[in-house]
């Protein structure tokens, strides 16, 4: 039976925070692999000026190309429009026996605002990346109660911070894989 982790996000750009925590979740939850699915337009970030879907996809591919248990899917990017998790999960459910959907700590507390949250919960187990430093839950609804909090390593890196650093001409060594750094510079992203 294949046990697959689905990790969605804007990945603008993919960074070591994503990669290290994903690796940690895979080990803790004994997943066969993790599929990174960059959104075309995130329902939560539709107002942010991001790198093109093609650039985000290319950076993800560079970041995971040598890791056998990491994969990238262009499903949401090919589909275009706003990327709703429920639609993506229904599609992947056709192919895999067991899906576990990986989300960041803050996202579980906004989960009730997502499209069809009950249906998402039926299709998949929600894994929440809980850093050791995470604040106590601000509130507990049925979604928070049925999610599984996975204590991963806390890697305090954010894509917003990386974009800001590039804009200001500051170095981004060690925050992203070397090939992603080169890609950002060669296409002059986030300037
Ligand atoms: P931004 O700064 O642009 O909001 P981000 O770094 O949070 O971006 P996303 O692409 O939104 O990156 O992240 C995808 C998922 O990974 C989200 O669920 C987010 O909470 C989670 N995530 C992002 N950075 C980290 C990190 N350093 N450790 C653990 N989870 C993370």
PDB file of C-alpha atoms in Angstrom, residues 52-164:
ATOM      1  CA  UNK A  52       5.726  32.916 -12.265  1.00  0.00           C
ATOM      2  CA  UNK A  53       4.363  29.392 -11.763  1.00  0.00           C
ATOM      3  CA  UNK A  54       6.948  28.175 -14.265  1.00  0.00           C
ATOM      4  CA  UNK A  55       9.858  29.622 -12.255  1.00  0.00           C
ATOM      5  CA  UNK A  56       8.481  28.230  -8.974  1.00  0.00           C
ATOM      6  CA  UNK A  57       8.086  24.829 -10.587  1.00  0.00           C
ATOM      7  CA  UNK A  58      11.618  24.877 -12.051  1.00  0.00           C
ATOM      8  CA  UNK A  59      13.125  25.795  -8.663  1.00  0.00           C
ATOM      9  CA  UNK A  60      11.235  22.958  -6.978  1.00  0.00           C
ATOM     10  CA  UNK A  61      12.492  20.495  -9.585  1.00  0.00           C
ATOM     11  CA  UNK A  62      16.077  21.629  -9.029  1.00  0.00           C
ATOM     12  CA  UNK A  63      15.663  21.304  -5.260  1.00  0.00           C
ATOM     13  CA  UNK A  64      14.413  17.711  -5.254  1.00  0.00           C
ATOM     14  CA  UNK A  65      15.908  16.172  -8.391  1.00  0.00           C
ATOM     15  CA  UNK A  66      18.424  14.024  -6.552  1.00  0.00           C
ATOM     16  CA  UNK A  67      16.119  12.940  -3.719  1.00  0.00           C
ATOM     17  CA  UNK A  68      14.374   9.695  -4.578  1.00  0.00           C
ATOM     18  CA  UNK A  69      11.531  10.068  -2.072  1.00  0.00           C
ATOM     19  CA  UNK A  70      10.635  13.622  -3.087  1.00  0.00           C
ATOM     20  CA  UNK A  71       8.583  14.385  -6.204  1.00  0.00           C
ATOM     21  CA  UNK A  72       7.062  17.463  -7.782  1.00  0.00           C
ATOM     22  CA  UNK A  73       3.687  17.587  -9.504  1.00  0.00           C
ATOM     23  CA  UNK A  74       2.579  20.238 -11.968  1.00  0.00           C
ATOM     24  CA  UNK A  75      -1.083  19.278 -11.481  1.00  0.00           C
ATOM     25  CA  UNK A  76      -2.273  22.612 -10.016  1.00  0.00           C
ATOM     26  CA  UNK A  77      -0.119  24.704 -12.343  1.00  0.00           C
ATOM     27  CA  UNK A  78      -1.416  22.908 -15.448  1.00  0.00           C
ATOM     28  CA  UNK A  79      -4.988  23.235 -14.230  1.00  0.00           C
ATOM     29  CA  UNK A  80      -4.574  27.004 -13.719  1.00  0.00           C
ATOM     30  CA  UNK A  81      -7.047  29.194 -11.798  1.00  0.00           C
ATOM     31  CA  UNK A  82      -7.291  29.180  -8.005  1.00  0.00           C
ATOM     32  CA  UNK A  83      -5.823  25.954  -6.621  1.00  0.00           C
ATOM     33  CA  UNK A  84      -8.203  24.409  -4.103  1.00  0.00           C
ATOM     34  CA  UNK A  85      -6.808  21.599  -1.991  1.00  0.00           C
ATOM     35  CA  UNK A  86     -10.008  19.559  -2.148  1.00  0.00           C
ATOM     36  CA  UNK A  87      -9.850  19.320  -5.969  1.00  0.00           C
ATOM     37  CA  UNK A  88      -6.206  18.282  -5.902  1.00  0.00           C
ATOM     38  CA  UNK A  89      -6.707  15.669  -3.198  1.00  0.00           C
ATOM     39  CA  UNK A  90      -9.656  14.109  -5.050  1.00  0.00           C
ATOM     40  CA  UNK A  91      -7.459  13.743  -8.111  1.00  0.00           C
ATOM     41  CA  UNK A  92      -4.511  12.206  -6.235  1.00  0.00           C
ATOM     42  CA  UNK A  93      -6.818   9.899  -4.306  1.00  0.00           C
ATOM     43  CA  UNK A  94      -7.576   8.136  -7.601  1.00  0.00           C
ATOM     44  CA  UNK A  95      -3.927   7.095  -7.806  1.00  0.00           C
ATOM     45  CA  UNK A  96      -2.776   6.466  -4.217  1.00  0.00           C
ATOM     46  CA  UNK A  97      -4.224   4.316  -1.427  1.00  0.00           C
ATOM     47  CA  UNK A  98      -3.409   6.602   1.442  1.00  0.00           C
ATOM     48  CA  UNK A  99      -2.838  10.331   1.362  1.00  0.00           C
ATOM     49  CA  UNK A 100      -1.581  12.460   4.210  1.00  0.00           C
ATOM     50  CA  UNK A 101      -1.789  16.186   3.646  1.00  0.00           C
ATOM     51  CA  UNK A 102       1.008  18.301   5.145  1.00  0.00           C
ATOM     52  CA  UNK A 103       0.320  21.845   6.318  1.00  0.00           C
ATOM     53  CA  UNK A 104       2.138  24.486   8.344  1.00  0.00           C
ATOM     54  CA  UNK A 105       1.220  25.139  11.988  1.00  0.00           C
ATOM     55  CA  UNK A 106      -0.659  28.398  11.343  1.00  0.00           C
ATOM     56  CA  UNK A 107      -2.772  26.890   8.584  1.00  0.00           C
ATOM     57  CA  UNK A 108      -4.672  24.438  10.775  1.00  0.00           C
ATOM     58  CA  UNK A 109      -6.219  27.315  12.708  1.00  0.00           C
ATOM     59  CA  UNK A 110      -7.539  28.808   9.463  1.00  0.00           C
ATOM     60  CA  UNK A 111      -8.577  25.430   8.097  1.00  0.00           C
ATOM     61  CA  UNK A 112     -12.298  26.071   8.724  1.00  0.00           C
ATOM     62  CA  UNK A 113     -12.144  28.851   6.087  1.00  0.00           C
ATOM     63  CA  UNK A 114     -10.846  26.465   3.374  1.00  0.00           C
ATOM     64  CA  UNK A 115     -13.130  25.070   0.660  1.00  0.00           C
ATOM     65  CA  UNK A 116     -14.912  21.885   1.829  1.00  0.00           C
ATOM     66  CA  UNK A 117     -12.843  21.232   4.979  1.00  0.00           C
ATOM     67  CA  UNK A 118     -15.009  18.276   6.068  1.00  0.00           C
ATOM     68  CA  UNK A 119     -14.508  16.547   2.754  1.00  0.00           C
ATOM     69  CA  UNK A 120     -10.749  17.146   2.926  1.00  0.00           C
ATOM     70  CA  UNK A 121     -10.686  15.517   6.363  1.00  0.00           C
ATOM     71  CA  UNK A 122     -12.570  12.486   4.997  1.00  0.00           C
ATOM     72  CA  UNK A 123     -10.136  11.947   2.153  1.00  0.00           C
ATOM     73  CA  UNK A 124      -6.912  12.474   4.033  1.00  0.00           C
ATOM     74  CA  UNK A 125      -5.205  12.690   7.371  1.00  0.00           C
ATOM     75  CA  UNK A 126      -3.961  16.208   8.036  1.00  0.00           C
ATOM     76  CA  UNK A 127      -0.389  16.391   9.298  1.00  0.00           C
ATOM     77  CA  UNK A 128       0.503  19.680  10.949  1.00  0.00           C
ATOM     78  CA  UNK A 129       4.136  20.720  11.105  1.00  0.00           C
ATOM     79  CA  UNK A 130       4.537  21.671  14.719  1.00  0.00           C
ATOM     80  CA  UNK A 131       7.802  23.285  15.580  1.00  0.00           C
ATOM     81  CA  UNK A 132       8.986  22.849  19.150  1.00  0.00           C
ATOM     82  CA  UNK A 133       8.798  26.621  19.485  1.00  0.00           C
ATOM     83  CA  UNK A 134       5.162  26.767  18.278  1.00  0.00           C
ATOM     84  CA  UNK A 135       2.794  28.827  20.359  1.00  0.00           C
ATOM     85  CA  UNK A 136      -0.074  26.997  22.089  1.00  0.00           C
ATOM     86  CA  UNK A 137      -3.166  26.568  19.864  1.00  0.00           C
ATOM     87  CA  UNK A 138      -5.147  29.846  19.660  1.00  0.00           C
ATOM     88  CA  UNK A 139      -8.410  27.881  19.482  1.00  0.00           C
ATOM     89  CA  UNK A 140      -9.530  24.281  19.093  1.00  0.00           C
ATOM     90  CA  UNK A 141     -12.284  23.332  16.668  1.00  0.00           C
ATOM     91  CA  UNK A 142     -13.093  19.876  15.278  1.00  0.00           C
ATOM     92  CA  UNK A 143     -10.452  20.254  12.562  1.00  0.00           C
ATOM     93  CA  UNK A 144      -7.696  21.117  15.014  1.00  0.00           C
ATOM     94  CA  UNK A 145      -8.784  18.157  17.155  1.00  0.00           C
ATOM     95  CA  UNK A 146      -8.660  15.608  14.366  1.00  0.00           C
ATOM     96  CA  UNK A 147      -5.369  16.796  12.838  1.00  0.00           C
ATOM     97  CA  UNK A 148      -2.136  15.092  13.747  1.00  0.00           C
ATOM     98  CA  UNK A 149       0.590  17.382  15.055  1.00  0.00           C
ATOM     99  CA  UNK A 150       4.012  16.168  13.987  1.00  0.00           C
ATOM    100  CA  UNK A 151       6.938  17.501  15.981  1.00  0.00           C
ATOM    101  CA  UNK A 152       9.442  18.295  13.284  1.00  0.00           C
ATOM    102  CA  UNK A 153      12.667  20.194  13.567  1.00  0.00           C
ATOM    103  CA  UNK A 154      12.053  23.927  13.737  1.00  0.00           C
ATOM    104  CA  UNK A 155      13.790  25.645  10.853  1.00  0.00           C
ATOM    105  CA  UNK A 156      13.017  29.321  10.942  1.00  0.00           C
ATOM    106  CA  UNK A 157      13.236  30.164   7.252  1.00  0.00           C
ATOM    107  CA  UNK A 158      10.482  31.887   5.302  1.00  0.00           C
ATOM    108  CA  UNK A 159      10.065  32.577   1.607  1.00  0.00           C
ATOM    109  CA  UNK A 160       8.975  36.146   2.359  1.00  0.00           C
ATOM    110  CA  UNK A 161      12.268  36.763   4.106  1.00  0.00           C
ATOM    111  CA  UNK A 162      14.241  35.262   1.199  1.00  0.00           C
ATOM    112  CA  UNK A 163      12.421  37.435  -1.366  1.00  0.00           C
ATOM    113  CA  UNK A 164      13.081  40.507   0.762  1.00  0.00           C
TER     114      UNK A 164
END
